[in-house]
Every structure is written in structure tokens, then in C-alpha cells.
JSON list of C-alpha atoms in Angstrom, two decimals:
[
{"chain": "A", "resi": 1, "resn": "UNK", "atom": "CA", "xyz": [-7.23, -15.04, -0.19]},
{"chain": "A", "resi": 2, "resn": "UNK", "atom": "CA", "xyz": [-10.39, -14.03, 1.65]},
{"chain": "A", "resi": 3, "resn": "UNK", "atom": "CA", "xyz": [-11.61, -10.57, 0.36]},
{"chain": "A", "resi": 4, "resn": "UNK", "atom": "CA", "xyz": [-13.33, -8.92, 3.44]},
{"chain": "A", "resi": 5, "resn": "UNK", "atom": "CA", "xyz": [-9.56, -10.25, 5.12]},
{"chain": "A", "resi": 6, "resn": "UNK", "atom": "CA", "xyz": [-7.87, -8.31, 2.39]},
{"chain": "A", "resi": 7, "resn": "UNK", "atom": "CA", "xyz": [-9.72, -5.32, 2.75]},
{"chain": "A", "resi": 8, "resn": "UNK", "atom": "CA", "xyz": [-9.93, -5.14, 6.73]},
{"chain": "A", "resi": 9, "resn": "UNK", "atom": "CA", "xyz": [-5.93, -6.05, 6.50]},
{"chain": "A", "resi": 10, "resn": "UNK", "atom": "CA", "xyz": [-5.61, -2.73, 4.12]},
{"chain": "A", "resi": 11, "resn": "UNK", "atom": "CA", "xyz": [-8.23, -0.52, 6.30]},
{"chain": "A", "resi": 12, "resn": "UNK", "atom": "CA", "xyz": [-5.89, -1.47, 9.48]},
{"chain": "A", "resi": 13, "resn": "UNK", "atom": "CA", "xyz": [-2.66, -0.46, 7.18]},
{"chain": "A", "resi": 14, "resn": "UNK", "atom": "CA", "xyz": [-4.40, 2.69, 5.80]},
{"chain": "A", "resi": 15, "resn": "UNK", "atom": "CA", "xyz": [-5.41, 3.66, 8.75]},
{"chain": "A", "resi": 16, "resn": "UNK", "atom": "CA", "xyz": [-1.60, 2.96, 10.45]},
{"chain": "A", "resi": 17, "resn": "UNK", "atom": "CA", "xyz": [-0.14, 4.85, 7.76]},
{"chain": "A", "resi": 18, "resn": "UNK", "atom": "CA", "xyz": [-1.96, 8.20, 7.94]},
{"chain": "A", "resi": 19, "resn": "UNK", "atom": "CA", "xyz": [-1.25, 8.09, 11.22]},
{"chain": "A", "resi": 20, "resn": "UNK", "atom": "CA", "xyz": [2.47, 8.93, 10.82]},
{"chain": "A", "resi": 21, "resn": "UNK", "atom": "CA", "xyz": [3.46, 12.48, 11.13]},
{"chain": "A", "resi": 22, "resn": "UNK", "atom": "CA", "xyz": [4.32, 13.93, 7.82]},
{"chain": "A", "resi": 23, "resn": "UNK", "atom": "CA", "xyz": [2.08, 11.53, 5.63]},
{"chain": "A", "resi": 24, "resn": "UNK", "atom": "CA", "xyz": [-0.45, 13.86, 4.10]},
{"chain": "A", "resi": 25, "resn": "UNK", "atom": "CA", "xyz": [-2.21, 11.36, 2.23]},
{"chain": "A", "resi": 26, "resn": "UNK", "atom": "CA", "xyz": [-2.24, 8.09, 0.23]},
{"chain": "A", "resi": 27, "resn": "UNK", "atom": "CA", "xyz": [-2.02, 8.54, -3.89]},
{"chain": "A", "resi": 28, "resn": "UNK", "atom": "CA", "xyz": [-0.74, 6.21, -6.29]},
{"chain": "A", "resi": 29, "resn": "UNK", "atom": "CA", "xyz": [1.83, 7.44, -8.72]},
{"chain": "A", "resi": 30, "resn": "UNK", "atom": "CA", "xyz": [1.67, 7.10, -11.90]},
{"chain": "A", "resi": 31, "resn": "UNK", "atom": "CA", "xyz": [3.99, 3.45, -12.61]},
{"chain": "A", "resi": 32, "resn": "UNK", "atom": "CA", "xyz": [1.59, 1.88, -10.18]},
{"chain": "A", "resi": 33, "resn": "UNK", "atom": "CA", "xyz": [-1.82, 3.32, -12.21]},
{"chain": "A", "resi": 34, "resn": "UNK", "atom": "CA", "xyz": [-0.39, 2.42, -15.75]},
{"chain": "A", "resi": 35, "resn": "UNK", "atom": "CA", "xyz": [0.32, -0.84, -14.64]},
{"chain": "A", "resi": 36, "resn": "UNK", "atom": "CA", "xyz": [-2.79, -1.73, -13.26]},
{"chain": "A", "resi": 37, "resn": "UNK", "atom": "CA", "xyz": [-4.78, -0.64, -15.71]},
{"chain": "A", "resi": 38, "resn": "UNK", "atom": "CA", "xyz": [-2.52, -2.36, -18.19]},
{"chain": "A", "resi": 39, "resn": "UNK", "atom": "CA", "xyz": [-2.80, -5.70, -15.96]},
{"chain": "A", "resi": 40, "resn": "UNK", "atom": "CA", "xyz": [-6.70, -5.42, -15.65]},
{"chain": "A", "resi": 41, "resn": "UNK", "atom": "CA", "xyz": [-8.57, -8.14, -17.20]},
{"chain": "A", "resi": 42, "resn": "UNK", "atom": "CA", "xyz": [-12.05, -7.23, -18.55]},
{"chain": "A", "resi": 43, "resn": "UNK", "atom": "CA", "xyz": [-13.58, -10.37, -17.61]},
{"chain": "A", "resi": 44, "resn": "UNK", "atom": "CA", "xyz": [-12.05, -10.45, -14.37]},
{"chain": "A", "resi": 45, "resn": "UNK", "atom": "CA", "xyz": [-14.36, -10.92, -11.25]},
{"chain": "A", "resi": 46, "resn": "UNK", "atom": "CA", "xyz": [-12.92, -9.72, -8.20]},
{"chain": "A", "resi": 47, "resn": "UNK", "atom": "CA", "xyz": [-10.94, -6.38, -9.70]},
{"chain": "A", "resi": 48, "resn": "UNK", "atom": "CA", "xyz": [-8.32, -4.16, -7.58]},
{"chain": "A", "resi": 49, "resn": "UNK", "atom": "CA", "xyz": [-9.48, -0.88, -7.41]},
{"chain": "A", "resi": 50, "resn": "UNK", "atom": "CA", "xyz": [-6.99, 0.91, -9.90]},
{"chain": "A", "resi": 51, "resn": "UNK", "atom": "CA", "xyz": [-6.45, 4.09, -7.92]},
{"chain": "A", "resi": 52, "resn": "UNK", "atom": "CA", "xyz": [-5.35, 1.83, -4.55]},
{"chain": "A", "resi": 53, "resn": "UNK", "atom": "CA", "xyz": [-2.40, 3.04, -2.95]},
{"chain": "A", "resi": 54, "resn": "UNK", "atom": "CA", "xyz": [-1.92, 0.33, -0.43]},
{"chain": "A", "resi": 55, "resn": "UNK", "atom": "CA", "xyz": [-1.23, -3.04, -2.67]},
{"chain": "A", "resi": 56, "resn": "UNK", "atom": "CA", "xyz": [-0.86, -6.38, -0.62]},
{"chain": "A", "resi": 57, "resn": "UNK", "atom": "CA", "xyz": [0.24, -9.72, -1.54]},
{"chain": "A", "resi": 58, "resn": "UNK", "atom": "CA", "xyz": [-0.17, -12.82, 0.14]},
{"chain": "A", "resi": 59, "resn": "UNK", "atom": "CA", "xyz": [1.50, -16.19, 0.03]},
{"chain": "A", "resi": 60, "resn": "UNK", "atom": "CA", "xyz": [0.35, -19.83, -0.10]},
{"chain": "A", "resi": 61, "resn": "UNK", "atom": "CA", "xyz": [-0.04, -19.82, 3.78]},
{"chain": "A", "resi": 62, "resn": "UNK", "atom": "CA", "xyz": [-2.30, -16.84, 3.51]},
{"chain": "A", "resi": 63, "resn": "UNK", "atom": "CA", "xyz": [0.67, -14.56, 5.42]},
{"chain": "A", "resi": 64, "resn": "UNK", "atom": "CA", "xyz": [1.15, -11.21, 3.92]},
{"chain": "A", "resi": 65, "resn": "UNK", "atom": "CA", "xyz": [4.40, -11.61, 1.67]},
{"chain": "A", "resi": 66, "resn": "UNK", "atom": "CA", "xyz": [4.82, -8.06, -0.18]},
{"chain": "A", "resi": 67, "resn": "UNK", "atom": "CA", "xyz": [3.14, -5.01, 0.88]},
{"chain": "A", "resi": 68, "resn": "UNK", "atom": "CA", "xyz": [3.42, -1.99, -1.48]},
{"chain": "A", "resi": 69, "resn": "UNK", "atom": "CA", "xyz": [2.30, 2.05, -0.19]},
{"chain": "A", "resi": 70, "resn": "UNK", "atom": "CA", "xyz": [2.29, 4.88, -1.84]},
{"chain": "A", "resi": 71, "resn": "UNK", "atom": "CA", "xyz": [2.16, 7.95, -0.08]},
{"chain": "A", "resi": 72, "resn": "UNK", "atom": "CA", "xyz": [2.83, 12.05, -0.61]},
{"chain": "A", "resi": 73, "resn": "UNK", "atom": "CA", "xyz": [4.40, 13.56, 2.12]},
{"chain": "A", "resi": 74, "resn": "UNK", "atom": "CA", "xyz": [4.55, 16.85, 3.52]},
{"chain": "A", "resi": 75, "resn": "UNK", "atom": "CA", "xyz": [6.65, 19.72, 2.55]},
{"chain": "A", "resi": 76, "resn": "UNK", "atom": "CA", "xyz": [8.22, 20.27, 6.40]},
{"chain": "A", "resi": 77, "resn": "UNK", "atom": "CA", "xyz": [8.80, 16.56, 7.07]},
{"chain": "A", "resi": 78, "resn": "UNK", "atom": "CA", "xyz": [12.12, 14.80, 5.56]},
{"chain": "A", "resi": 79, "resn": "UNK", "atom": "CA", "xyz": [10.72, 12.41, 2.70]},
{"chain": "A", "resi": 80, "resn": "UNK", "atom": "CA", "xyz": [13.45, 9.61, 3.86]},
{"chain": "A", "resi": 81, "resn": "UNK", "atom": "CA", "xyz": [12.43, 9.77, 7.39]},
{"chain": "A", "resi": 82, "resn": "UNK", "atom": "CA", "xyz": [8.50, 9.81, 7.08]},
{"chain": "A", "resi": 83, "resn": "UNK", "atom": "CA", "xyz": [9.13, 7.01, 4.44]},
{"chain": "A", "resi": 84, "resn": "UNK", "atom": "CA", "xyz": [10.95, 5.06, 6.79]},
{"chain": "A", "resi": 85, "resn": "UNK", "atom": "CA", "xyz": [8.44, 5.36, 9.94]},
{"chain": "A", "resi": 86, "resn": "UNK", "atom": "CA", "xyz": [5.34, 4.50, 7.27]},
{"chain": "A", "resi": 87, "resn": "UNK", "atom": "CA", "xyz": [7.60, 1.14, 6.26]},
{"chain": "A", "resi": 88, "resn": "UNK", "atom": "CA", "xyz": [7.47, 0.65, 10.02]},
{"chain": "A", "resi": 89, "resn": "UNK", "atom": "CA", "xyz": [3.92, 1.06, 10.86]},
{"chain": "A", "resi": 90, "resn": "UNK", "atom": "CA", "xyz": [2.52, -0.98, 7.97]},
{"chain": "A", "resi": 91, "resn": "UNK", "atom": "CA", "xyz": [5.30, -4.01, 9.25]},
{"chain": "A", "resi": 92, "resn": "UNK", "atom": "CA", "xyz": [3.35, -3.53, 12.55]},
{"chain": "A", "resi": 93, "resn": "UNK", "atom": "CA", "xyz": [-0.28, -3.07, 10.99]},
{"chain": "A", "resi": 94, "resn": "UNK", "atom": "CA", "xyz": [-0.12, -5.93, 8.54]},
{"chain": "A", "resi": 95, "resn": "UNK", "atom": "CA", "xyz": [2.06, -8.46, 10.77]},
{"chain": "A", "resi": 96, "resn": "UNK", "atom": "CA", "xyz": [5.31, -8.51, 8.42]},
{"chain": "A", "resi": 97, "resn": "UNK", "atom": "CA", "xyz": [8.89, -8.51, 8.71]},
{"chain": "A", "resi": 98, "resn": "UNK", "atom": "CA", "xyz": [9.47, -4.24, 7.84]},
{"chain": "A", "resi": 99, "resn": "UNK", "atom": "CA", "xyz": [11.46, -5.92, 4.48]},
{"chain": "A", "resi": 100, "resn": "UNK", "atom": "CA", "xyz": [8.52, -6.95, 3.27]},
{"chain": "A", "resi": 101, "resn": "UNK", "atom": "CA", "xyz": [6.86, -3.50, 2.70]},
{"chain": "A", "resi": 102, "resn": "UNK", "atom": "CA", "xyz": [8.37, -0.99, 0.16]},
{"chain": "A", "resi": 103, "resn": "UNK", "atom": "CA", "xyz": [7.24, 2.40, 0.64]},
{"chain": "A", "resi": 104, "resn": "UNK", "atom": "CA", "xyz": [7.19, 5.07, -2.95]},
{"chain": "A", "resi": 105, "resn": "UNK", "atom": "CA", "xyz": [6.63, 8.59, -1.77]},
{"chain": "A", "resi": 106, "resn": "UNK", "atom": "CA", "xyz": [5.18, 9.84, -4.88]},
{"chain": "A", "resi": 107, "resn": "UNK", "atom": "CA", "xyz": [4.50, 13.29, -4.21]},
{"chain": "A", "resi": 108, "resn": "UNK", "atom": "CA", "xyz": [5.37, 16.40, -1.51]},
{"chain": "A", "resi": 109, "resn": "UNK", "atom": "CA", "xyz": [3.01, 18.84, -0.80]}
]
């Protein structure tokens, strides 16, 4: 998949997500860091940034197939709720069916 494709398709995203009331910010947790790091060759070229909390995957075609967000949400917003309008806006953002994106809220502040 093109690169500057994948990153302008995860700016757009990004940007879509922290847009939704209650999302106070994008942070991995910790599953997703451990298993980067532990998937992470050393002599691989074009390396995901391990701290990235908006993962994308795309298919043969070059559609997105699996998007994965991690966000923290805030304290006065309903965790199920914000999680459910993110899943909505990335679907929108990245041009996916909404069952293709699986949002983790891994933290409330």
C-alpha cells in the first residue's frame, strides 16, 4: 500500500476521531504496544510507529479492510456511547463499512 496514502488516510481518521465529543485523546493501551514491539522486525524498512493509536489494514484491492482506534475518553461522557460515535466517524473518514473498525477505549480521564 502507498505510504503517504496510509498516512493521509490516518491524518483524515485522526483528525475525525478527535472530533467526537467525549474523545479526549488518542493512546494506545498497553496489548496494542507489547504487540508491536514484539512484532517489530529490526531489519524492517518501512516500520509502524509503535505508539500509533489508529492501526489500518488494507486488502489486495487497496480498500481499507480492518481499522483499529484506540482512544481515552472523558470522565462525563458514557464510554459505550463515545465509543460507538468514534466507530462511526472513522467508517465515514476511512470509507468502510462501520464493522470494519473496532474501537478499544483504553483509558477515562
Amino acid at each position: 500500500m502507498n505510504n503517504d496514502r496510509s498516512k493521509a488516510l490516518t491524518q483524515q481518521v485522526t483528525d475525525a476521531v478527535l472530533a467526537v465529543p467525549g474523545v479526549a485523546c488518542l493512546r494506545p493501551g498497553l496489548r496494542t504496544l507489547l504487540h508491536t514491539a514484539a512484532s517489530r522486525q529490526p531489519d524492517a524498512v518501512d516500520r509502524r510507529d509503535p505508539g500509533t493509536a489508529v492501526r489500518i489494514t488494507f486488502d489486495a484491492r487497496g480498500r481499507v479492510s480492518a481499522l483499529r482506534i484506540d482512544v481515552v475518553v472523558r470522565a462525563q461522557h458514557q464510554a459505550a456511547h463515545t465509543a460507538g460515535t468514534v466507530r462511526a466517524a472513522a467508517a465515514e473518514a476511512a470509507a468502510t463499512t462501520p464493522g470494519a473498525v473496532r474501537v478499544t477505549v483504553t483509558g477515562i480521564v
